[in-house]
XYZ file of C-alpha atoms in Angstrom:
685
model
C -77.344 -18.470 10.411
C -73.790 -19.465 11.205
C -73.024 -19.757 7.528
C -74.651 -16.443 6.782
C -72.832 -14.772 9.637
C -69.552 -16.242 8.445
C -70.170 -14.950 4.925
C -70.939 -11.481 6.234
C -67.805 -11.494 8.344
C -65.610 -12.710 5.487
C -66.970 -10.060 3.129
C -66.545 -7.325 5.722
C -62.994 -8.426 6.506
C -62.078 -8.429 2.816
C -63.531 -4.938 2.421
C -61.669 -3.639 5.473
C -58.357 -5.097 4.341
C -58.756 -3.453 0.937
C -59.721 -0.190 2.617
C -56.507 -0.328 4.616
C -54.610 -0.925 1.364
C -56.174 2.247 -0.067
C -55.197 4.182 3.040
C -51.659 2.823 2.763
C -51.456 4.347 -0.716
C -52.375 7.668 0.839
C -49.808 7.194 3.613
C -47.049 6.299 1.162
C -47.826 9.320 -0.960
C -47.592 11.499 2.131
C -44.325 9.845 3.129
C -42.829 10.497 -0.297
C -43.908 14.132 -0.050
C -42.317 14.495 3.393
C -39.072 12.728 2.472
C -37.272 15.868 1.116
C -38.301 17.771 4.245
C -36.919 15.010 6.466
C -33.599 15.041 4.585
C -33.475 18.836 4.882
C -34.048 18.610 8.637
C -31.193 16.117 8.970
C -28.819 18.321 6.979
C -29.779 21.426 8.954
C -29.406 19.584 12.241
C -25.999 18.246 11.196
C -24.808 21.727 10.282
C -25.963 23.230 13.557
C -24.136 20.548 15.574
C -20.928 20.871 13.578
C -21.023 17.382 12.072
C -21.900 18.186 8.457
C -19.740 21.186 7.611
C -18.076 22.401 4.466
C -19.014 24.017 1.183
C -20.494 20.845 -0.266
C -22.769 20.288 2.724
C -23.879 23.921 2.670
C -24.865 23.644 -0.988
C -26.684 20.393 -0.290
C -28.544 22.002 2.609
C -29.727 24.879 0.403
C -30.699 22.644 -2.497
C -32.546 20.120 -0.373
C -34.267 22.826 1.668
C -35.531 24.569 -1.473
C -36.672 21.228 -2.900
C -38.425 20.395 0.354
C -40.269 23.719 0.352
C -41.373 23.217 -3.241
C -42.557 19.673 -2.587
C -44.387 20.741 0.568
C -46.066 23.568 -1.324
C -47.106 21.220 -4.100
C -48.361 18.683 -1.555
C -50.374 21.345 0.218
C -51.883 22.438 -3.106
C -52.860 18.875 -4.012
C -54.287 18.255 -0.531
C -56.231 21.515 -0.659
C -57.734 20.714 -4.056
C -58.624 17.162 -2.987
C -60.223 18.429 0.233
C -62.166 21.256 -1.386
C -63.197 19.540 -4.620
C -66.893 18.752 -4.660
C -67.617 15.069 -5.297
C -70.214 14.385 -7.934
C -73.779 14.082 -6.696
C -76.469 12.218 -8.584
C -79.429 14.447 -9.517
C -82.371 13.166 -7.496
C -85.720 14.217 -6.094
C -85.543 14.438 -2.302
C -88.302 12.697 -0.376
C -89.089 14.395 2.933
C -90.281 12.152 5.741
C -93.559 14.035 6.097
C -94.329 13.304 2.429
C -93.627 9.550 2.741
C -93.927 8.408 6.382
C -94.835 4.833 5.401
C -91.787 4.546 3.149
C -89.502 5.820 5.896
C -91.136 3.455 8.360
C -90.547 0.507 6.049
C -86.877 1.419 5.559
C -86.438 1.928 9.314
C -87.929 -1.477 10.036
C -85.764 -3.061 7.358
C -82.611 -1.531 8.860
C -83.606 -2.769 12.321
C -84.073 -6.301 11.039
C -80.712 -6.179 9.289
C -79.067 -4.660 12.386
C -77.468 -1.835 10.417
C -77.726 1.971 10.597
C -80.647 3.323 8.635
C -80.034 5.739 5.722
C -80.044 9.387 6.657
C -82.587 10.289 3.950
C -84.427 8.918 0.920
C -84.378 10.268 -2.631
C -85.829 9.191 -5.970
C -84.002 8.890 -9.273
C -85.553 8.573 -12.750
C -83.709 5.343 -13.390
C -84.184 1.644 -12.742
C -81.598 1.255 -10.015
C -81.152 1.765 -6.278
C -78.013 2.561 -4.333
C -76.523 4.323 -1.316
C -74.877 7.696 -1.855
C -72.609 9.459 0.615
C -73.430 13.159 0.842
C -71.474 14.003 3.965
C -68.903 16.144 2.170
C -68.927 19.737 3.502
C -69.706 21.000 0.002
C -72.995 19.122 0.141
C -74.235 21.384 2.906
C -74.864 20.746 6.603
C -76.310 17.366 7.560
C -80.044 17.304 8.226
C -81.170 17.993 11.747
C -81.704 14.869 13.788
C -84.554 14.351 16.222
C -86.278 11.598 18.133
C -88.081 10.455 14.975
C -84.816 9.840 13.125
C -84.462 6.908 10.770
C -81.580 5.507 12.815
C -81.916 3.354 15.849
C -82.096 5.772 18.825
C -79.570 3.737 20.802
C -76.206 2.157 20.209
C -73.571 2.745 17.527
C -76.157 3.388 14.858
C -77.167 6.659 16.469
C -73.557 7.787 16.889
C -73.036 7.310 13.164
C -76.458 8.525 12.032
C -75.089 11.879 10.888
C -72.703 10.106 8.487
C -75.234 7.585 7.142
C -75.582 7.633 3.361
C -78.707 8.587 1.430
C -80.885 5.808 0.019
C -81.625 6.488 -3.670
C -84.557 4.513 -5.097
C -85.463 4.177 -8.753
C -88.894 5.731 -9.197
C -90.127 3.061 -11.699
C -89.736 0.518 -8.891
C -92.165 2.421 -6.685
C -94.913 2.466 -9.298
C -94.508 -1.010 -10.763
C -93.477 -3.100 -7.775
C -95.647 -4.156 -4.892
C -94.717 -3.180 -1.346
C -93.270 -6.589 -0.512
C -91.236 -6.690 -3.712
C -89.781 -3.238 -3.080
C -88.824 -4.267 0.431
C -87.050 -7.352 -0.901
C -85.186 -5.333 -3.546
C -84.067 -2.698 -1.035
C -82.860 -5.223 1.556
C -79.322 -5.726 0.124
C -79.046 -1.979 -0.564
C -79.944 -0.963 2.977
C -77.640 -3.678 4.314
C -74.762 -1.751 2.747
C -75.030 0.950 5.415
C -73.340 -1.427 7.851
C -69.972 -1.665 6.050
C -70.258 2.008 5.061
C -70.221 2.962 8.741
C -66.833 1.335 9.368
C -64.195 4.082 9.864
C -61.584 2.533 7.557
C -64.033 1.927 4.697
C -65.532 5.390 5.106
C -62.077 7.024 5.092
C -61.009 5.055 2.013
C -64.158 6.053 0.158
C -63.698 9.716 1.082
C -60.127 9.604 -0.206
C -61.134 8.031 -3.517
C -64.045 10.431 -4.008
C -61.752 13.358 -3.248
C -59.225 12.213 -5.848
C -61.952 11.697 -8.423
C -63.383 15.156 -7.742
C -59.902 16.672 -7.964
C -59.351 15.100 -11.382
C -62.659 16.555 -12.557
C -61.870 19.971 -11.084
C -58.479 20.146 -12.805
C -59.708 18.884 -16.168
C -60.808 22.366 -17.279
C -58.290 24.669 -18.925
C -56.829 27.448 -16.828
C -56.845 31.101 -17.805
C -53.094 31.312 -18.312
C -50.031 29.127 -18.825
C -49.238 29.069 -15.106
C -52.766 28.076 -14.163
C -52.807 25.377 -16.826
C -49.493 24.018 -15.601
C -50.711 23.975 -12.001
C -53.946 22.235 -12.952
C -52.048 19.718 -15.056
C -49.660 18.914 -12.224
C -52.374 18.491 -9.619
C -54.465 16.450 -12.019
C -51.502 14.236 -12.858
C -50.787 13.494 -9.201
C -54.463 12.757 -8.565
C -54.631 10.373 -11.515
C -51.453 8.624 -10.353
C -52.942 8.065 -6.905
C -56.220 6.865 -8.417
C -54.372 4.316 -10.520
C -52.625 3.089 -7.402
C -55.969 2.681 -5.601
C -57.974 1.284 -8.491
C -57.632 -2.429 -7.799
C -57.963 -2.088 -4.034
C -61.023 0.160 -4.346
C -62.764 -2.275 -6.698
C -62.076 -5.206 -4.385
C -63.237 -3.167 -1.395
C -66.593 -2.472 -3.051
C -66.931 -6.153 -3.973
C -66.382 -7.063 -0.359
C -68.957 -4.520 0.786
C -71.488 -5.848 -1.738
C -70.813 -9.447 -0.722
C -71.249 -8.629 2.966
C -74.482 -6.738 2.289
C -75.886 -9.518 0.093
C -75.106 -12.160 2.697
C -76.741 -10.133 5.446
C -79.845 -9.458 3.328
C -80.460 -13.158 2.700
C -82.134 -13.339 6.077
C -84.874 -10.940 4.935
C -87.552 -12.003 2.412
C -85.201 -14.312 0.555
C -87.936 -16.116 -1.402
C -89.623 -12.879 -2.427
C -86.306 -11.433 -3.633
C -86.186 -13.973 -6.467
C -89.579 -12.836 -7.758
C -88.684 -9.189 -7.200
C -85.561 -9.472 -9.352
C -87.751 -10.496 -12.272
C -89.753 -7.328 -11.775
C -86.544 -5.276 -11.826
C -85.757 -6.454 -15.352
C -89.327 -5.953 -16.483
C -89.465 -2.430 -15.050
C -86.224 -1.567 -16.818
C -87.624 -2.839 -20.120
C -90.788 -0.780 -19.782
C -88.870 2.310 -18.690
C -86.464 2.129 -21.634
C -89.336 1.597 -24.061
C -91.317 4.489 -22.586
C -88.408 6.934 -22.718
C -87.217 6.200 -26.240
C -90.565 5.757 -27.994
C -93.054 7.815 -26.000
C -91.295 10.495 -23.957
C -88.641 11.467 -26.504
C -91.106 12.620 -29.215
C -92.880 14.748 -26.595
C -89.648 16.302 -25.346
C -88.744 17.289 -28.893
C -92.080 19.089 -29.178
C -91.448 21.141 -26.041
C -93.772 19.012 -23.917
C -92.774 16.787 -21.041
C -95.104 13.960 -19.941
C -95.928 14.659 -16.305
C -96.715 11.049 -15.348
C -93.841 8.952 -16.659
C -94.034 6.419 -13.850
C -97.739 5.921 -14.449
C -96.823 5.339 -18.082
C -94.440 2.562 -17.028
C -97.315 0.735 -15.370
C -99.488 1.189 -18.455
C -96.703 -0.007 -20.773
C -95.969 -3.108 -18.719
C -99.663 -3.856 -18.337
C -100.003 -3.685 -22.114
C -96.987 -5.960 -22.448
C -98.652 -8.424 -20.085
C -101.753 -8.360 -22.273
C -99.798 -9.027 -25.481
C -97.331 -11.576 -24.172
C -98.834 -14.839 -22.989
C -95.749 -15.477 -20.860
C -96.549 -12.380 -18.806
C -100.088 -13.385 -17.816
C -98.955 -13.981 -14.241
C -97.733 -10.400 -13.929
C -101.230 -9.001 -14.392
C -102.444 -10.731 -11.230
C -99.920 -8.723 -9.222
C -101.811 -5.533 -9.969
C -104.357 -6.446 -7.310
C -101.735 -6.107 -4.584
C -100.786 -2.810 -2.956
C -98.351 -0.848 -5.145
C -95.277 0.610 -3.525
C -96.253 4.133 -4.615
C -98.960 3.987 -1.941
C -96.139 4.532 0.528
C -96.037 8.156 -0.693
C -98.529 10.713 0.559
C -98.817 12.477 -2.805
C -97.569 10.112 -5.522
C -98.887 12.349 -8.300
C -96.751 15.329 -7.302
C -93.739 13.084 -6.771
C -94.208 11.519 -10.200
C -94.372 14.988 -11.733
C -91.108 16.040 -10.087
C -89.345 12.859 -11.237
C -90.740 13.263 -14.757
C -89.348 16.793 -15.017
C -85.962 15.610 -13.755
C -85.987 12.775 -16.312
C -86.626 15.283 -19.084
C -83.610 17.295 -17.941
C -81.270 14.328 -17.635
C -82.223 12.500 -20.820
C -83.117 15.424 -23.069
C -81.727 18.596 -21.480
C -84.950 20.491 -20.924
C -85.313 23.535 -18.648
C -85.687 23.233 -14.895
C -89.179 24.721 -14.840
C -92.189 24.936 -17.095
C -92.764 27.739 -19.580
C -94.546 28.563 -22.849
C -92.209 26.298 -24.829
C -91.771 23.669 -22.126
C -95.132 22.628 -20.698
C -96.341 19.403 -19.066
C -98.698 17.140 -20.963
C -101.024 14.453 -19.626
C -101.405 11.071 -21.243
C -104.971 11.805 -22.295
C -103.723 14.887 -24.174
C -100.706 13.163 -25.712
C -102.272 12.205 -29.100
C -103.411 15.753 -29.868
C -100.651 17.734 -28.160
C -97.725 15.591 -29.274
C -98.561 13.072 -32.000
C -100.762 15.293 -34.187
C -98.539 18.323 -33.679
C -95.348 16.373 -34.389
C -96.711 14.933 -37.627
C -97.915 18.301 -38.895
C -94.647 19.953 -37.892
C -92.645 17.373 -39.819
C -94.973 17.706 -42.804
C -94.549 21.487 -42.779
C -90.772 21.120 -42.708
C -90.955 18.662 -45.602
C -92.836 21.147 -47.780
C -90.525 24.010 -46.840
C -87.549 21.995 -48.050
C -89.430 21.118 -51.234
C -89.913 24.839 -51.779
C -86.170 25.389 -51.531
C -85.661 22.663 -54.129
C -88.005 24.457 -56.506
C -90.591 21.660 -56.579
C -93.954 22.712 -58.017
C -96.829 22.766 -55.555
C -99.260 21.446 -58.161
C -98.913 19.744 -61.510
C -99.727 21.649 -64.663
C -103.409 21.553 -65.495
C -104.381 20.617 -61.933
C -107.738 21.710 -60.563
C -107.908 25.026 -58.675
C -107.336 24.782 -54.930
C -104.882 21.899 -55.189
C -101.736 24.001 -54.990
C -101.459 23.660 -51.224
C -99.292 21.202 -49.265
C -100.453 17.910 -50.725
C -99.179 14.370 -50.436
C -99.256 14.091 -54.234
C -96.549 16.724 -54.429
C -94.262 14.519 -52.332
C -95.096 11.331 -54.196
C -94.636 12.890 -57.624
C -91.289 14.401 -56.656
C -89.875 11.159 -55.264
C -91.149 8.983 -58.102
C -88.160 7.699 -60.055
C -88.298 7.566 -63.850
C -86.595 4.734 -65.747
C -83.746 7.108 -66.656
C -83.002 7.744 -62.996
C -81.148 5.237 -60.847
C -80.933 4.972 -57.067
C -77.866 6.231 -55.279
C -75.443 3.267 -55.327
C -74.581 1.518 -52.144
C -71.071 0.464 -51.174
C -69.032 -1.513 -53.664
C -69.461 -5.235 -52.843
C -65.889 -5.891 -53.953
C -64.609 -3.245 -51.566
C -66.712 -4.791 -48.834
C -65.163 -8.145 -49.555
C -61.695 -6.637 -49.254
C -62.453 -4.966 -45.944
C -64.608 -7.705 -44.522
C -67.570 -5.361 -44.153
C -71.178 -6.317 -44.743
C -73.010 -4.412 -47.521
C -75.637 -2.043 -46.202
C -79.047 -3.481 -47.028
C -80.996 -0.655 -45.456
C -82.792 -0.355 -42.143
C -86.454 -1.149 -41.774
C -87.984 2.122 -40.617
C -90.708 0.406 -38.693
C -88.459 -1.637 -36.439
C -86.196 1.025 -35.045
C -86.300 3.639 -32.393
C -82.907 5.322 -32.252
C -82.919 9.072 -32.813
C -80.734 11.960 -31.793
C -81.826 14.118 -28.871
C -80.393 17.053 -30.753
C -82.386 16.568 -33.947
C -85.869 16.916 -32.584
C -88.913 18.456 -34.132
C -89.026 22.210 -33.783
C -91.873 24.034 -32.096
C -94.181 26.265 -34.160
C -92.291 29.303 -32.935
C -89.079 27.828 -34.279
C -90.701 27.146 -37.636
C -92.016 30.681 -37.944
C -88.493 32.058 -37.674
C -86.750 29.480 -39.877
C -85.221 30.643 -43.132
C -86.230 28.349 -46.011
C -83.716 30.035 -48.317
C -80.836 28.945 -46.116
C -81.158 25.267 -47.022
C -78.391 23.772 -49.073
C -80.351 20.760 -50.197
C -79.370 21.009 -53.842
C -76.155 19.236 -53.001
C -76.588 16.170 -50.767
C -72.966 16.340 -49.697
C -73.168 20.026 -48.785
C -75.858 19.532 -46.173
C -74.679 18.400 -42.823
C -76.028 15.532 -40.796
C -77.930 16.296 -37.572
C -76.265 18.602 -35.101
C -72.706 17.563 -34.337
C -73.305 18.202 -30.663
C -75.966 15.513 -30.485
C -74.876 12.758 -28.156
C -73.920 9.408 -29.593
C -74.243 7.211 -26.539
C -76.362 4.217 -27.562
C -79.257 3.265 -25.370
C -79.669 -0.263 -24.040
C -81.431 -2.805 -26.232
C -85.177 -2.299 -25.800
C -87.391 -5.077 -24.554
C -89.302 -6.692 -27.401
C -91.758 -9.508 -27.726
C -92.815 -11.480 -30.796
C -96.239 -9.840 -31.022
C -95.765 -6.320 -29.753
C -93.551 -5.125 -32.619
C -94.456 -6.450 -36.069
C -91.747 -6.428 -38.682
C -93.653 -3.840 -40.693
C -94.824 -1.690 -37.793
C -94.783 2.033 -38.599
C -92.028 4.123 -37.145
C -93.142 7.132 -35.172
C -92.278 10.297 -37.048
C -89.340 11.784 -35.271
C -88.351 8.390 -33.910
C -86.384 6.075 -36.193
C -83.868 3.304 -35.834
C -80.162 3.870 -36.187
C -78.961 1.082 -38.482
C -75.333 0.064 -38.365
C -72.852 -2.111 -40.101
C -72.654 -4.750 -37.414
C -70.057 -2.958 -35.333
C -72.409 -0.400 -33.788
C -71.289 2.406 -36.141
C -72.220 3.663 -39.574
C -70.056 5.499 -42.091
C -71.120 8.991 -43.083
C -70.605 8.039 -46.731
C -73.391 5.461 -46.408
C -75.846 7.881 -44.809
C -77.928 8.202 -47.972
C -77.016 4.861 -49.555
C -79.926 2.988 -51.052
C -82.038 6.069 -51.850
C -82.829 7.763 -55.140
C -81.016 10.974 -56.161
C -84.137 13.012 -55.465
C -84.586 11.301 -52.133
C -80.943 11.933 -51.225
C -81.275 15.645 -51.991
C -84.486 15.896 -49.982
C -82.984 13.988 -47.057
C -79.934 16.253 -47.049
C -82.139 19.336 -47.029
C -84.207 17.998 -44.121
C -81.062 17.165 -42.161
C -79.695 20.663 -42.681
C -83.006 22.237 -41.681
C -83.182 20.146 -38.518
C -79.600 21.064 -37.630
C -80.356 24.774 -38.001
C -83.501 24.531 -35.903
C -81.631 22.682 -33.180
C -78.817 25.225 -33.216
C -81.363 28.014 -32.904
C -83.070 26.258 -30.005
C -79.761 25.760 -28.194
C -78.836 29.402 -28.751
C -82.122 30.550 -27.243
C -81.725 28.178 -24.318
C -78.195 29.372 -23.585
C -79.418 32.963 -23.283
C -81.529 32.129 -20.239
C -80.281 31.013 -16.853
C -82.661 28.401 -15.414
C -83.008 28.203 -11.635
C -80.790 25.680 -9.896
C -82.058 22.116 -9.862
C -82.516 22.343 -6.108
C -85.766 24.288 -6.522
C -88.800 22.699 -4.975
C -91.521 21.077 -7.059
C -94.494 20.270 -4.863
C -93.353 18.325 -1.822
C -90.109 17.216 -3.469
C -86.949 19.010 -4.458
C -84.247 17.912 -6.840
C -81.739 17.105 -4.170
C -78.712 19.323 -4.749
C -77.204 21.755 -7.203
C -73.820 20.038 -7.210
C -74.102 18.746 -10.756
C -73.251 20.601 -13.901
C -76.536 21.411 -15.626
C -74.602 23.193 -18.363
C -73.697 19.782 -19.812
C -77.295 18.626 -20.226
C -78.403 16.105 -21.230
C -76.266 14.105 -18.835
C -77.642 10.790 -20.131
C -78.547 11.271 -23.802
C -80.809 8.556 -25.096
C -79.955 7.966 -28.727
C -77.401 8.621 -31.468
C -78.110 10.873 -34.473
C -80.492 9.691 -37.165
C -79.280 9.123 -40.683
C -80.597 11.177 -43.559
C -82.612 8.229 -44.818
C -84.264 7.786 -41.431
C -85.115 11.487 -41.299
C -86.626 11.344 -44.798
C -88.652 8.250 -43.933
C -89.993 9.848 -40.764
C -91.078 13.010 -42.595
C -92.806 11.107 -45.410
C -94.584 8.951 -42.823
C -95.722 12.100 -41.044
C -97.091 13.533 -44.306
C -98.994 10.317 -45.033
C -100.484 10.356 -41.532
C -101.575 13.987 -41.951
C -103.282 13.147 -45.248
C -105.002 10.146 -43.660
C -106.286 12.290 -40.779
C -107.527 15.121 -42.993
C -109.113 13.103 -45.824
C -109.904 9.628 -44.442
C -110.946 10.272 -40.843
C -107.885 8.649 -39.236
C -106.816 9.817 -35.786
C -103.493 10.067 -33.919
C -102.971 7.569 -31.150
C -100.537 6.457 -28.464
C -99.206 2.950 -28.205
C -97.586 2.419 -24.819
C -94.880 0.206 -26.264
C -94.299 1.769 -29.688
C -95.184 5.418 -29.205
C -97.110 7.541 -31.753
C -99.346 5.485 -33.999
C -102.025 5.993 -36.657
C -105.530 4.771 -35.839
C -108.057 3.975 -38.564
C -111.549 3.214 -37.253
C -109.989 2.880 -33.826
C -107.511 0.175 -34.938
C -103.785 0.612 -35.280
C -102.355 0.390 -38.804
C -98.999 -1.336 -38.657
C -98.388 -1.772 -42.380
C -97.364 1.721 -43.463
C -93.596 1.556 -42.963
C -92.998 -1.067 -45.660
C -94.665 1.041 -48.345
C -92.846 4.226 -47.325
C -89.591 2.314 -47.436
C -90.319 1.217 -51.009
C -90.837 4.830 -52.050
C -87.656 6.047 -50.337
C -85.342 3.298 -51.526
C -86.620 2.593 -55.047
C -88.725 5.616 -55.960
C -91.713 3.339 -56.613
C -94.938 4.919 -55.271
C -97.254 2.112 -56.403
C -97.370 0.174 -53.073
C -97.988 3.350 -51.101
C -100.650 4.603 -53.521
C -102.430 1.251 -53.245
C -102.326 1.513 -49.453
C -103.748 5.055 -49.616
C -106.509 3.973 -51.994
C -107.464 1.108 -49.699
C -107.947 3.543 -46.810
C -109.715 6.136 -48.912
C -106.947 8.733 -48.534
C -106.969 11.452 -51.208
C -103.347 12.512 -51.763
C -104.306 15.396 -54.052
C -106.135 17.230 -51.229
C -104.181 19.869 -49.268
C -103.506 19.029 -45.605
C -103.502 21.272 -42.589
C -100.048 22.139 -41.277
C -98.991 23.928 -38.119
């Protein structure tokens, strides 16, 4: 205990010394601002006493006095902006104590054991992380009323600082996947951070840094006139200068706080913390997989899964079943889950799921006709089937714009509908036609680049949030004549406003993702050249000329549908995110919901990926309508095709052959093996 206590003290001392360094930066800035005023006072005092007289001294007095007034005015403006700027607040779902008394009791007991002030409140975030967040700024509203049942210790310094205690933010996947003991072990070092946060110097340094950061954000927007822009630029420049001066000290201060909290938390459930950290990584893997492969296709269809956290448990349970190394994780499921600490976990999961849809996809704040919740049991019909038929309908609309015949000459009556044969015949390459050439190998050798060999559609999951499948209402109003697919270069890639922030590498196992697993329509990988980027010129490389034209037309159609959806969304003003959903409320409205999604999941798809997804969707529709196949949900890979109740994971390779070489033979053999009749019309939305 002596060693632990010494480590805590050393970390706290390091944090306090760095906090004082931050405050010295503030003091020096104030001293520099007051220096002209001090010189002006000396000159005025010298003139009044008869010591500094003469024309030169009079001019100096006037010049310095005017300079001092200007500097004081500028200082007051900077101080006012820093004081009034609203620090950023993480969007969360507030957890009231009456809706989770056991969770509050556990946190209170943990804070007592650590001998630190307890957090002032608890909130949930749709992310795999936990932290303390200071919400004591006046812009965040009045502090919650305190009573005898407060989280803080009712006696001693903890109670005196209870009003300034930070909020404990817990990642919702932890609550559903972890057991109660594991959650307690994970939260121990986080709760221990309330001790250093209560120190006056550290708290003042953090307030100063947050104020500067908020001031930079507030002055980053353009003013209405030249004077306003100049004022904003000046205040922003001073704030950035001060932030640069505090950067190193602030980082070292937070390291000291973290070290002190970690040392203090070692006394609580140390052995269990090692096991719990493994569950943190596993929960993150399942959460990332669920968002990118399961939730994202639903969000694009105007549906938001209302039980995302339950889906995390299902996904990780499935992973435990597939991966022999994870057999030990399944035995944990017999222990009490941490979500039992909530009175109504279902309503809390629904509120977090809606917030996740807003943050990662940019959906509305409340449900509506085009934004409705969907349960997991309804997912195959409401999302998978509808997404496939929507993509198939878009594919045939673009074929119409290209002037492709609906049926071959001499075909039987009734076969002029949307058939798979129409797609196969159009994409079949004759010997006189050659695929679109890829990059010149010699040029690649000169630049050191690696030739693009094409992405395997079945192994990828990256897709643009802004290029999603349109709802039936969107399709009814789309203009098929507006497509410019006749020229592959004239059609644009998916919407330029789609975010390009890559998502973390998903968790994969040797047997849960075969090399030829089918890609979910509307969810494809974003291949790159080894540097994490891909040239626009190579977007359609490796496809046939007909495939390139069709891919360009699909990309243009998707971009128009997305632009129409964004235009409709901008015409409505959703209620602030602080509205209540069941027993929980998304904590505060102090985040800019005009910039949604705040955390976009995936970069834009390439034209080849879009074409592959649409052809796969058409094949799945034909299999469902003529061979008795059904849509399904794979917890780790998303939408999947089921034949006789078994997943078919061998479709992507044959679709890839058709797209890249124009050879339909492998795909036709696959269809014949399943009994699919490509000449029969399919049902579209």
